[in-house]
Structures are given as structure tokens and as C-alpha cells.
PDB file of C-alpha atoms in Angstrom:
ATOM      1  CA  MET A   1      -0.665  32.199   4.284  1.00  0.00           C
ATOM      2  CA  SER A   2      -2.997  35.030   5.302  1.00  0.00           C
ATOM      3  CA  LEU A   3      -1.855  37.847   7.565  1.00  0.00           C
ATOM      4  CA  GLU A   4      -4.208  36.598  10.262  1.00  0.00           C
ATOM      5  CA  GLN A   5      -2.733  33.105  10.091  1.00  0.00           C
ATOM      6  CA  ARG A   6       0.773  34.552  10.210  1.00  0.00           C
ATOM      7  CA  ARG A   7      -0.122  36.471  13.334  1.00  0.00           C
ATOM      8  CA  LEU A   8      -1.694  33.457  15.026  1.00  0.00           C
ATOM      9  CA  ILE A   9       1.303  31.258  14.187  1.00  0.00           C
ATOM     10  CA  ALA A  10       3.716  33.947  15.376  1.00  0.00           C
ATOM     11  CA  ASP A  11       1.800  34.139  18.669  1.00  0.00           C
ATOM     12  CA  ALA A  12       1.682  30.361  19.069  1.00  0.00           C
ATOM     13  CA  ASP A  13       3.332  28.798  22.091  1.00  0.00           C
ATOM     14  CA  ALA A  14       6.843  27.420  21.756  1.00  0.00           C
ATOM     15  CA  PRO A  15       6.898  23.789  20.569  1.00  0.00           C
ATOM     16  CA  GLY A  16       6.138  21.444  23.433  1.00  0.00           C
ATOM     17  CA  ILE A  17       8.163  18.469  24.566  1.00  0.00           C
ATOM     18  CA  GLY A  18       6.016  16.184  22.417  1.00  0.00           C
ATOM     19  CA  PHE A  19       6.956  17.902  19.168  1.00  0.00           C
ATOM     20  CA  GLN A  20      10.582  18.277  20.230  1.00  0.00           C
ATOM     21  CA  ALA A  21      10.845  14.542  20.888  1.00  0.00           C
ATOM     22  CA  ALA A  22       8.953  13.572  17.716  1.00  0.00           C
ATOM     23  CA  PHE A  23      10.933  15.917  15.477  1.00  0.00           C
ATOM     24  CA  GLY A  24      14.278  14.894  16.978  1.00  0.00           C
ATOM     25  CA  PHE A  25      13.507  11.181  16.727  1.00  0.00           C
ATOM     26  CA  TYR A  26      12.281  11.598  13.139  1.00  0.00           C
ATOM     27  CA  LEU A  27      15.538  13.298  12.142  1.00  0.00           C
ATOM     28  CA  GLY A  28      17.482  10.620  13.997  1.00  0.00           C
ATOM     29  CA  LEU A  29      15.726   7.870  12.051  1.00  0.00           C
ATOM     30  CA  VAL A  30      16.288   9.651   8.726  1.00  0.00           C
ATOM     31  CA  VAL A  31      20.008  10.135   9.290  1.00  0.00           C
ATOM     32  CA  GLY A  32      20.397   6.707  10.866  1.00  0.00           C
ATOM     33  CA  GLY A  33      18.637   5.120   7.908  1.00  0.00           C
ATOM     34  CA  LEU A  34      20.889   6.928   5.442  1.00  0.00           C
ATOM     35  CA  VAL A  35      23.985   5.816   7.357  1.00  0.00           C
ATOM     36  CA  ALA A  36      22.745   2.215   7.365  1.00  0.00           C
ATOM     37  CA  PHE A  37      21.978   2.350   3.627  1.00  0.00           C
ATOM     38  CA  VAL A  38      25.383   3.802   2.754  1.00  0.00           C
ATOM     39  CA  GLY A  39      27.044   1.217   4.968  1.00  0.00           C
ATOM     40  CA  LEU A  40      25.066  -1.492   3.195  1.00  0.00           C
ATOM     41  CA  LEU A  41      26.266  -0.294  -0.210  1.00  0.00           C
ATOM     42  CA  ALA A  42      29.825  -0.162   1.148  1.00  0.00           C
ATOM     43  CA  ASP A  43      29.468  -3.793   2.278  1.00  0.00           C
ATOM     44  CA  VAL A  44      29.927  -2.935   5.945  1.00  0.00           C
ATOM     45  CA  THR A  45      29.273  -5.900   8.219  1.00  0.00           C
ATOM     46  CA  THR A  46      25.892  -6.291   9.895  1.00  0.00           C
ATOM     47  CA  ALA A  47      27.514  -6.145  13.342  1.00  0.00           C
ATOM     48  CA  THR A  48      29.090  -2.775  12.521  1.00  0.00           C
ATOM     49  CA  LEU A  49      25.795  -1.403  11.215  1.00  0.00           C
ATOM     50  CA  LEU A  50      23.943  -2.549  14.331  1.00  0.00           C
ATOM     51  CA  GLY A  51      26.576  -0.914  16.511  1.00  0.00           C
ATOM     52  CA  THR A  52      26.653   2.378  14.600  1.00  0.00           C
ATOM     53  CA  PHE A  53      22.933   2.885  14.042  1.00  0.00           C
ATOM     54  CA  PRO A  54      21.838   3.473  17.688  1.00  0.00           C
ATOM     55  CA  THR A  55      24.690   5.931  18.246  1.00  0.00           C
ATOM     56  CA  VAL A  56      23.806   7.966  15.152  1.00  0.00           C
ATOM     57  CA  VAL A  57      20.078   7.987  15.964  1.00  0.00           C
ATOM     58  CA  THR A  58      20.699   9.086  19.562  1.00  0.00           C
ATOM     59  CA  ALA A  59      23.105  11.876  18.612  1.00  0.00           C
ATOM     60  CA  VAL A  60      20.905  13.288  15.838  1.00  0.00           C
ATOM     61  CA  THR A  61      17.789  12.971  18.019  1.00  0.00           C
ATOM     62  CA  LEU A  62      19.400  15.175  20.673  1.00  0.00           C
ATOM     63  CA  VAL A  63      20.426  17.753  18.054  1.00  0.00           C
ATOM     64  CA  GLY A  64      16.944  17.708  16.519  1.00  0.00           C
ATOM     65  CA  HIS A  65      15.405  18.095  19.982  1.00  0.00           C
ATOM     66  CA  VAL A  66      17.433  21.265  20.585  1.00  0.00           C
ATOM     67  CA  LEU A  67      16.639  22.679  17.127  1.00  0.00           C
ATOM     68  CA  ALA A  68      12.915  22.021  17.538  1.00  0.00           C
ATOM     69  CA  LYS A  69      12.900  23.713  20.939  1.00  0.00           C
ATOM     70  CA  ARG A  70      14.208  26.936  19.376  1.00  0.00           C
ATOM     71  CA  ALA A  71      12.057  26.808  16.240  1.00  0.00           C
ATOM     72  CA  ARG A  72       8.994  28.724  17.380  1.00  0.00           C
ATOM     73  CA  GLY A  73       6.085  28.219  14.983  1.00  0.00           C
ATOM     74  CA  LEU A  74       7.753  25.337  13.109  1.00  0.00           C
ATOM     75  CA  PRO A  75       5.062  22.680  13.750  1.00  0.00           C
ATOM     76  CA  GLU A  76       2.316  25.140  12.807  1.00  0.00           C
ATOM     77  CA  ARG A  77       4.071  26.031   9.538  1.00  0.00           C
ATOM     78  CA  ILE A  78       4.533  22.383   8.635  1.00  0.00           C
ATOM     79  CA  GLY A  79       0.935  21.592   9.539  1.00  0.00           C
ATOM     80  CA  ARG A  80      -0.506  24.501   7.546  1.00  0.00           C
ATOM     81  CA  ALA A  81       0.677  23.527   4.059  1.00  0.00           C
ATOM     82  CA  ARG A  82      -0.083  20.175   2.463  1.00  0.00           C
ATOM     83  CA  ARG A  83       3.221  20.241   0.569  1.00  0.00           C
ATOM     84  CA  TRP A  84       5.207  20.494   3.811  1.00  0.00           C
ATOM     85  CA  ARG A  85       3.192  17.686   5.394  1.00  0.00           C
ATOM     86  CA  LEU A  86       3.801  15.511   2.349  1.00  0.00           C
ATOM     87  CA  ALA A  87       7.497  16.404   2.492  1.00  0.00           C
ATOM     88  CA  CYS A  88       7.662  14.443   5.755  1.00  0.00           C
ATOM     89  CA  TYR A  89       7.146  11.273   3.698  1.00  0.00           C
ATOM     90  CA  LEU A  90       9.995  11.899   1.222  1.00  0.00           C
ATOM     91  CA  PRO A  91      12.603   9.852   3.149  1.00  0.00           C
ATOM     92  CA  ALA A  92      10.175   6.916   3.376  1.00  0.00           C
ATOM     93  CA  ALA A  93       9.438   7.234  -0.340  1.00  0.00           C
ATOM     94  CA  GLY A  94      13.178   7.276  -1.028  1.00  0.00           C
ATOM     95  CA  PHE A  95      13.696   3.974   0.785  1.00  0.00           C
ATOM     96  CA  ALA A  96      10.689   2.465  -1.000  1.00  0.00           C
ATOM     97  CA  ALA A  97      12.233   3.516  -4.322  1.00  0.00           C
ATOM     98  CA  ALA A  98      15.545   2.032  -3.229  1.00  0.00           C
ATOM     99  CA  ALA A  99      13.805  -1.273  -2.524  1.00  0.00           C
ATOM    100  CA  LEU A 100      12.638  -1.324  -6.158  1.00  0.00           C
ATOM    101  CA  ALA A 101      15.958  -0.118  -7.567  1.00  0.00           C
ATOM    102  CA  PRO A 102      17.485  -3.599  -8.110  1.00  0.00           C
ATOM    103  CA  ARG A 103      14.872  -4.254 -10.816  1.00  0.00           C
ATOM    104  CA  GLY A 104      16.424  -1.613 -13.070  1.00  0.00           C
ATOM    105  CA  THR A 105      19.960  -1.206 -11.737  1.00  0.00           C
ATOM    106  CA  PRO A 106      22.982  -3.426 -11.073  1.00  0.00           C
ATOM    107  CA  LEU A 107      22.180  -3.426  -7.335  1.00  0.00           C
ATOM    108  CA  GLU A 108      21.654  -6.905  -5.892  1.00  0.00           C
ATOM    109  CA  SER A 109      18.369  -7.599  -4.138  1.00  0.00           C
ATOM    110  CA  THR A 110      19.741  -9.541  -1.188  1.00  0.00           C
ATOM    111  CA  GLY A 111      17.847 -10.317   1.972  1.00  0.00           C
ATOM    112  CA  ARG A 112      19.895  -7.753   3.906  1.00  0.00           C
ATOM    113  CA  TYR A 113      19.255  -5.115   1.239  1.00  0.00           C
ATOM    114  CA  LEU A 114      15.488  -5.671   1.329  1.00  0.00           C
ATOM    115  CA  ALA A 115      15.458  -5.723   5.127  1.00  0.00           C
ATOM    116  CA  VAL A 116      17.151  -2.310   5.307  1.00  0.00           C
ATOM    117  CA  THR A 117      15.206  -0.594   2.526  1.00  0.00           C
ATOM    118  CA  ILE A 118      11.764  -2.031   3.294  1.00  0.00           C
ATOM    119  CA  GLY A 119      12.268  -1.833   7.044  1.00  0.00           C
ATOM    120  CA  PHE A 120      13.339   1.817   7.022  1.00  0.00           C
ATOM    121  CA  GLY A 121      10.644   2.636   4.458  1.00  0.00           C
ATOM    122  CA  LEU A 122       7.969   1.369   6.844  1.00  0.00           C
ATOM    123  CA  VAL A 123       9.490   2.852   9.998  1.00  0.00           C
ATOM    124  CA  LEU A 124      10.034   6.275   8.417  1.00  0.00           C
ATOM    125  CA  GLY A 125       6.565   6.222   6.901  1.00  0.00           C
ATOM    126  CA  LEU A 126       5.113   5.553  10.330  1.00  0.00           C
ATOM    127  CA  ALA A 127       7.249   8.272  11.937  1.00  0.00           C
ATOM    128  CA  ALA A 128       6.300  10.719   9.181  1.00  0.00           C
ATOM    129  CA  PHE A 129       2.622   9.966   9.692  1.00  0.00           C
ATOM    130  CA  GLY A 130       2.878  10.692  13.395  1.00  0.00           C
ATOM    131  CA  LEU A 131       4.870  13.903  12.839  1.00  0.00           C
ATOM    132  CA  GLU A 132       2.492  15.100  10.134  1.00  0.00           C
ATOM    133  CA  GLN A 133      -0.547  14.494  12.348  1.00  0.00           C
ATOM    134  CA  LEU A 134       1.123  16.279  15.267  1.00  0.00           C
ATOM    135  CA  CYS A 135       1.982  19.313  13.112  1.00  0.00           C
ATOM    136  CA  ARG A 136      -1.493  19.520  11.592  1.00  0.00           C
ATOM    137  CA  ASN A 137      -3.057  19.348  15.055  1.00  0.00           C
ATOM    138  CA  ARG A 138      -0.774  22.134  16.277  1.00  0.00           C
ATOM    139  CA  PHE A 139      -1.752  24.305  13.317  1.00  0.00           C
ATOM    140  CA  VAL A 140      -5.470  23.672  13.839  1.00  0.00           C
ATOM    141  CA  GLU A 141      -5.218  24.493  17.533  1.00  0.00           C
ATOM    142  CA  ALA A 142      -3.332  27.717  16.775  1.00  0.00           C
ATOM    143  CA  ILE A 143      -5.866  28.846  14.174  1.00  0.00           C
ATOM    144  CA  THR A 144      -8.897  28.016  16.328  1.00  0.00           C
ATOM    145  CA  ALA A 145      -7.736  29.669  19.542  1.00  0.00           C
ATOM    146  CA  ASP A 146     -11.016  31.639  19.687  1.00  0.00           C
ATOM    147  CA  GLU A 147     -14.083  30.200  21.375  1.00  0.00           C
ATOM    148  CA  PRO A 148     -16.392  28.358  18.937  1.00  0.00           C
ATOM    149  CA  ALA A 149     -19.833  29.796  18.285  1.00  0.00           C
ATOM    150  CA  VAL A 150     -21.352  26.338  18.688  1.00  0.00           C
ATOM    151  CA  THR A 151     -20.121  22.797  19.323  1.00  0.00           C
ATOM    152  CA  TRP A 152     -22.022  19.609  18.540  1.00  0.00           C
ATOM    153  CA  SER A 153     -21.409  15.881  18.642  1.00  0.00           C
ATOM    154  CA  TYR A 154     -20.626  14.297  15.317  1.00  0.00           C
ATOM    155  CA  ARG A 155     -21.460  10.813  14.097  1.00  0.00           C
ATOM    156  CA  PRO A 156     -21.377  10.101  10.351  1.00  0.00           C
ATOM    157  CA  ALA A 157     -24.731   9.298   8.818  1.00  0.00           C
ATOM    158  CA  SER A 158     -23.427   6.406   6.705  1.00  0.00           C
ATOM    159  CA  ALA A 159     -21.322   3.365   7.485  1.00  0.00           C
ATOM    160  CA  PHE A 160     -18.578   4.367   5.021  1.00  0.00           C
ATOM    161  CA  ALA A 161     -18.566   8.079   5.840  1.00  0.00           C
ATOM    162  CA  ASN A 162     -15.929   7.698   8.515  1.00  0.00           C
ATOM    163  CA  ALA A 163     -13.275   5.568   6.830  1.00  0.00           C
ATOM    164  CA  GLY A 164     -14.865   2.579   5.176  1.00  0.00           C
ATOM    165  CA  ILE A 165     -13.236   3.349   1.853  1.00  0.00           C
ATOM    166  CA  TRP A 166      -9.814   3.178   3.504  1.00  0.00           C
ATOM    167  CA  VAL A 167     -10.626  -0.238   4.911  1.00  0.00           C
ATOM    168  CA  VAL A 168     -11.399  -1.444   1.391  1.00  0.00           C
ATOM    169  CA  LEU A 169      -8.199   0.077  -0.011  1.00  0.00           C
ATOM    170  CA  LEU A 170      -6.068  -1.476   2.725  1.00  0.00           C
ATOM    171  CA  PHE A 171      -7.706  -4.822   2.040  1.00  0.00           C
ATOM    172  CA  PHE A 172      -6.677  -4.641  -1.617  1.00  0.00           C
ATOM    173  CA  VAL A 173      -3.154  -3.526  -0.648  1.00  0.00           C
ATOM    174  CA  VAL A 174      -2.716  -6.536   1.646  1.00  0.00           C
ATOM    175  CA  ALA A 175      -4.399  -8.891  -0.835  1.00  0.00           C
ATOM    176  CA  GLY A 176      -2.193  -7.607  -3.653  1.00  0.00           C
ATOM    177  CA  GLY A 177       0.883  -8.117  -1.508  1.00  0.00           C
ATOM    178  CA  GLY A 178      -0.206 -11.655  -0.745  1.00  0.00           C
ATOM    179  CA  ALA A 179      -0.712 -12.366  -4.444  1.00  0.00           C
ATOM    180  CA  SER A 180       2.782 -11.046  -5.191  1.00  0.00           C
ATOM    181  CA  VAL A 181       4.313 -13.285  -2.526  1.00  0.00           C
ATOM    182  CA  ALA A 182       2.403 -16.260  -3.928  1.00  0.00           C
ATOM    183  CA  THR A 183       4.013 -15.649  -7.330  1.00  0.00           C
ATOM    184  CA  GLY A 184       7.479 -15.554  -5.783  1.00  0.00           C
ATOM    185  CA  ASP A 185       7.900 -11.767  -5.552  1.00  0.00           C
ATOM    186  CA  ALA A 186       9.338 -11.037  -2.102  1.00  0.00           C
ATOM    187  CA  PHE A 187       8.490  -7.325  -2.432  1.00  0.00           C
ATOM    188  CA  GLY A 188       4.870  -8.267  -1.787  1.00  0.00           C
ATOM    189  CA  LEU A 189       5.874  -8.576   1.867  1.00  0.00           C
ATOM    190  CA  PHE A 190       6.352  -4.795   1.871  1.00  0.00           C
ATOM    191  CA  TRP A 191       2.715  -4.201   0.915  1.00  0.00           C
ATOM    192  CA  ILE A 192       1.445  -6.713   3.436  1.00  0.00           C
ATOM    193  CA  ALA A 193       3.492  -5.091   6.205  1.00  0.00           C
ATOM    194  CA  PHE A 194       2.465  -1.616   5.024  1.00  0.00           C
ATOM    195  CA  GLY A 195      -1.233  -2.443   5.189  1.00  0.00           C
ATOM    196  CA  VAL A 196      -0.956  -4.027   8.620  1.00  0.00           C
ATOM    197  CA  VAL A 197       1.107  -1.158  10.055  1.00  0.00           C
ATOM    198  CA  VAL A 198      -1.239   1.537   8.684  1.00  0.00           C
ATOM    199  CA  ALA A 199      -4.316  -0.293  10.007  1.00  0.00           C
ATOM    200  CA  ALA A 200      -2.751  -0.757  13.441  1.00  0.00           C
ATOM    201  CA  TRP A 201      -1.473   2.829  13.638  1.00  0.00           C
ATOM    202  CA  THR A 202      -4.805   4.314  12.550  1.00  0.00           C
ATOM    203  CA  TRP A 203      -6.631   2.220  15.123  1.00  0.00           C
ATOM    204  CA  VAL A 204      -4.301   3.472  17.860  1.00  0.00           C
ATOM    205  CA  LEU A 205      -4.786   7.110  16.767  1.00  0.00           C
ATOM    206  CA  GLY A 206      -8.526   6.556  16.973  1.00  0.00           C
ATOM    207  CA  LYS A 207      -8.380   5.987  20.706  1.00  0.00           C
ATOM    208  CA  GLY A 208      -9.552   8.924  22.732  1.00  0.00           C
ATOM    209  CA  ASP A 209     -12.377  10.467  24.664  1.00  0.00           C
ATOM    210  CA  ALA A 210     -15.500  12.178  23.380  1.00  0.00           C
ATOM    211  CA  ASN A 211     -18.047  13.776  25.683  1.00  0.00           C
ATOM    212  CA  GLY A 212     -16.641  11.951  28.657  1.00  0.00           C
ATOM    213  CA  LYS A 213     -16.939   8.525  27.019  1.00  0.00           C
ATOM    214  CA  LYS A 214     -14.126   6.268  25.924  1.00  0.00           C
ATOM    215  CA  TYR A 215     -14.032   4.937  22.395  1.00  0.00           C
ATOM    216  CA  TYR A 216     -11.595   2.727  20.563  1.00  0.00           C
ATOM    217  CA  GLY A 217     -10.849   1.893  16.961  1.00  0.00           C
ATOM    218  CA  THR A 218     -12.841   4.835  15.626  1.00  0.00           C
ATOM    219  CA  ARG A 219     -11.352   4.770  12.151  1.00  0.00           C
ATOM    220  CA  PHE A 220     -12.451   1.248  11.309  1.00  0.00           C
ATOM    221  CA  SER A 221     -15.769   0.806  13.066  1.00  0.00           C
ATOM    222  CA  PHE A 222     -18.751  -0.038  10.855  1.00  0.00           C
ATOM    223  CA  ASP A 223     -21.231   0.296  13.699  1.00  0.00           C
ATOM    224  CA  VAL A 224     -22.844   3.631  12.861  1.00  0.00           C
ATOM    225  CA  ASP A 225     -24.855   3.674  16.096  1.00  0.00           C
ATOM    226  CA  SER A 226     -21.841   3.054  18.293  1.00  0.00           C
ATOM    227  CA  GLU A 227     -20.047   5.604  20.428  1.00  0.00           C
ATOM    228  CA  ALA A 228     -16.922   4.626  18.487  1.00  0.00           C
ATOM    229  CA  GLN A 229     -18.014   6.850  15.604  1.00  0.00           C
ATOM    230  CA  ARG A 230     -18.307   9.987  17.704  1.00  0.00           C
ATOM    231  CA  GLY A 231     -16.316  13.165  17.445  1.00  0.00           C
ATOM    232  CA  GLU A 232     -16.993  16.874  17.797  1.00  0.00           C
ATOM    233  CA  LEU A 233     -17.482  19.701  15.323  1.00  0.00           C
ATOM    234  CA  HIS A 234     -16.829  23.312  16.329  1.00  0.00           C
ATOM    235  CA  ALA A 235     -18.075  26.272  14.309  1.00  0.00           C
ATOM    236  CA  HIS A 236     -15.491  29.072  14.459  1.00  0.00           C
ATOM    237  CA  GLU A 237     -15.460  32.483  12.818  1.00  0.00           C
ATOM    238  CA  ARG A 238     -13.520  31.390   9.723  1.00  0.00           C
ATOM    239  CA  GLU A 239     -13.805  27.604   9.665  1.00  0.00           C
ATOM    240  CA  ILE A 240     -15.244  24.431  11.134  1.00  0.00           C
ATOM    241  CA  ARG A 241     -12.957  22.351  13.308  1.00  0.00           C
ATOM    242  CA  TYR A 242     -13.434  18.596  13.469  1.00  0.00           C
ATOM    243  CA  ASP A 243     -11.979  16.719  16.436  1.00  0.00           C
ATOM    244  CA  GLN A 244     -11.912  12.950  16.660  1.00  0.00           C
ATOM    245  CA  GLY A 245      -9.594  11.194  19.035  1.00  0.00           C
ATOM    246  CA  ARG A 246      -6.188  12.813  18.561  1.00  0.00           C
ATOM    247  CA  SER A 247      -6.989  14.044  15.058  1.00  0.00           C
ATOM    248  CA  ARG A 248      -7.766  17.701  14.291  1.00  0.00           C
ATOM    249  CA  LYS A 249      -9.009  18.967  10.915  1.00  0.00           C
ATOM    250  CA  LEU A 250     -10.236  22.270   9.480  1.00  0.00           C
ATOM    251  CA  VAL A 251     -12.908  22.989   6.886  1.00  0.00           C
ATOM    252  CA  PRO A 252     -12.959  26.687   5.802  1.00  0.00           C
ATOM    253  CA  TRP A 253     -16.406  28.240   5.402  1.00  0.00           C
ATOM    254  CA  GLU A 254     -15.718  29.053   1.757  1.00  0.00           C
ATOM    255  CA  LYS A 255     -15.644  25.318   1.059  1.00  0.00           C
ATOM    256  CA  ILE A 256     -19.143  24.871   2.507  1.00  0.00           C
ATOM    257  CA  SER A 257     -21.624  25.435  -0.335  1.00  0.00           C
ATOM    258  CA  GLY A 258     -24.787  24.832   1.656  1.00  0.00           C
ATOM    259  CA  ILE A 259     -26.273  23.728   4.990  1.00  0.00           C
ATOM    260  CA  GLU A 260     -29.423  21.654   5.359  1.00  0.00           C
ATOM    261  CA  LEU A 261     -31.248  19.961   8.212  1.00  0.00           C
ATOM    262  CA  THR A 262     -33.240  16.931   7.065  1.00  0.00           C
ATOM    263  CA  ASP A 263     -35.287  14.475   9.109  1.00  0.00           C
ATOM    264  CA  GLU A 264     -32.213  12.369   9.832  1.00  0.00           C
ATOM    265  CA  GLU A 265     -29.117  14.455   9.040  1.00  0.00           C
ATOM    266  CA  LEU A 266     -27.434  17.795   9.447  1.00  0.00           C
ATOM    267  CA  VAL A 267     -25.755  18.212   6.071  1.00  0.00           C
ATOM    268  CA  LEU A 268     -22.826  20.532   5.361  1.00  0.00           C
ATOM    269  CA  GLU A 269     -22.416  20.361   1.606  1.00  0.00           C
ATOM    270  CA  ARG A 270     -18.985  20.469  -0.012  1.00  0.00           C
ATOM    271  CA  ARG A 271     -17.812  19.814  -3.534  1.00  0.00           C
ATOM    272  CA  PHE A 272     -16.063  16.716  -2.257  1.00  0.00           C
ATOM    273  CA  ARG A 273     -16.732  14.722   0.914  1.00  0.00           C
ATOM    274  CA  THR A 274     -19.946  16.346   2.125  1.00  0.00           C
ATOM    275  CA  ILE A 275     -20.229  16.236   5.929  1.00  0.00           C
ATOM    276  CA  ARG A 276     -23.344  14.337   6.965  1.00  0.00           C
ATOM    277  CA  CYS A 277     -24.025  14.389  10.702  1.00  0.00           C
ATOM    278  CA  ASP A 278     -26.409  11.865  12.219  1.00  0.00           C
ATOM    279  CA  GLN A 279     -29.097  14.066  13.783  1.00  0.00           C
ATOM    280  CA  SER A 280     -29.678  11.627  16.661  1.00  0.00           C
ATOM    281  CA  ALA A 281     -26.176  12.417  17.976  1.00  0.00           C
ATOM    282  CA  ILE A 282     -26.962  16.165  18.224  1.00  0.00           C
ATOM    283  CA  ASP A 283     -28.739  17.427  21.363  1.00  0.00           C
ATOM    284  CA  ASP A 284     -30.558  20.351  19.696  1.00  0.00           C
ATOM    285  CA  PRO A 285     -30.215  20.184  15.876  1.00  0.00           C
ATOM    286  CA  GLU A 286     -32.334  23.293  15.217  1.00  0.00           C
ATOM    287  CA  ALA A 287     -30.288  25.446  17.596  1.00  0.00           C
ATOM    288  CA  VAL A 288     -27.052  24.122  16.100  1.00  0.00           C
ATOM    289  CA  LEU A 289     -28.295  24.879  12.572  1.00  0.00           C
ATOM    290  CA  GLU A 290     -29.237  28.434  13.568  1.00  0.00           C
ATOM    291  CA  ALA A 291     -25.855  29.029  15.219  1.00  0.00           C
ATOM    292  CA  ILE A 292     -24.011  27.629  12.185  1.00  0.00           C
ATOM    293  CA  GLU A 293     -25.899  29.850   9.763  1.00  0.00           C
ATOM    294  CA  THR A 294     -25.272  32.887  11.975  1.00  0.00           C
ATOM    295  CA  VAL A 295     -21.518  32.386  12.204  1.00  0.00           C
ATOM    296  CA  ARG A 296     -21.279  31.413   8.521  1.00  0.00           C
ATOM    297  CA  SER A 297     -23.091  34.534   7.361  1.00  0.00           C
ATOM    298  CA  GLY A 298     -20.581  36.647   9.263  1.00  0.00           C
ATOM    299  CA  SER A 299     -17.495  34.795   8.061  1.00  0.00           C
TER     300      SER A 299
END
């Protein structure tokens, strides 16, 4: 972490109610899931588990809410480092591993066992995704507190530039899960549920407002000319900020190897995932290009 980033994070506002609630609820689900899993291994009755789980989740959520309120800069620190964002998924990965454990251990793969492990794996994965996105957005907003040199509307220049590849991957995940179920492997239900939940959650996160216009389902739209593909790019002193719906991302200038304005695209070249902006979505492409080059040369 650079000294400038440390200063910006230190000066960041105290975590808002949104992060406090999300962090507390996430901790509540983690602890509640562990209690349910231990109770399952101890052969506690389902009625007892259902009675204990809400109490544990509520109590830990309140404690986590208080801790998050006092942890100034916590969401920004989590959102800054990829390893900390990935750490949010460790509990979900643990439950997914537990669901597979009966294949190589004496544990019995009962319906109740699969319901607890697969269910909590999905729920915690979903909660981790929301927390990770919230933390990354907080970090991006803290780092880009300065006014951008130029802002322009963004629409990807190709149908798969936005998220088409993820649609294909999710299709294979769901199809693979269906094939597993067809062969009698109940764990295939996990992959089917995972694909459906991720698709639904991503579609919900895509809802938002760009340039005063509503758009929906931005992540999975193949209509390149539709308003659904729109977002905004902001050129700041040290990086480019990309806003789409509720998602915030940063691209440091050192990762931009070149800038080019063609007849149809404004191209920001990177080693991986070059940013190709449909020129028809930009009001004044030449002025935007000049402003980008000016701020980049001074970065």
C-alpha cells in the first residue's frame, strides 16, 4: 500500500450503516453455519438446530455491527487487496469442501448433511460476494475522491466485452451439474444452484442508473446498442475509474500501455482485457482522447 493510499484510507469516512449491517450479518452467517455444522456432526436434532441458528446469527450480527462501526478504514483495507477480498470466500469454500468430504472420509452423505453443507456454501458465497463488492467500492471511492479530469460514457465495442464469457462459463457449470444429476450424483445440484444464484445475483447488481437512464441486467445483455451496456469511465490523476451500476473498479495508468482513437472505438490497451469503448456512446471522442492523454502524461 502506497503512502498516498494509506493517507486516503486513514482519512476515509467511518463505515456506513450499509457496511456495518453487511459485515455483521456475514459474521453471523459464518458463526451460525459453523454451529449448525458442529451440531450436525454431534447428531443434534433438526428442531434444535433450527431453534439455535437464528439466535446465534442475531447475536453475532449485533456484535459484528458494533465492531464494524468502530473499525475505521476496514472496508477500504479489505477492498484494496485481492487476497483480503478472496479471504471473504474462505468460509464458503470450507462448506463446499465439507460437502465433498464424505467421498474420502467416514462421514455419511445424508440428505441433512448435504442440505447444511451445500446450503451454507451457497449462502456464504453469496454473502461474501456482496461484502467483497461493497468493500471494493468503498476502496475505489476513497482513492478517487479527487475530481476526474474527464468523464465519458462507456459501452463495450463487442458483444462479449461486457460479460459474455461469464455467461458461457455459467452455462457449462449448470450443464455439468445437470449431467452429474442425470448420472445419479446428487452433488450436481450444488453446481446447478450455484450457477442460478450467481446469474441472478449478478443481474440484480447490474441494476442502476447511468446518465439519468435506467438499465437492467447489464451483466448479461448481448445487445451492444442498448442502454443496458452503459457505464461511465473517469480519468483521475493516478487511475481510471469504471462505474457500472453498483460496481466500481480501478485501472492504474501504469497498466495502460497505449491509447488509440479509431473510426469506431476509443481503445485503452492493456496486457489483458483491453478496454474498447464504442465511440458512438461518447459525446466528443476527440476531446476525451486529448484529456486522457493529458492526465496520463502527468500521472
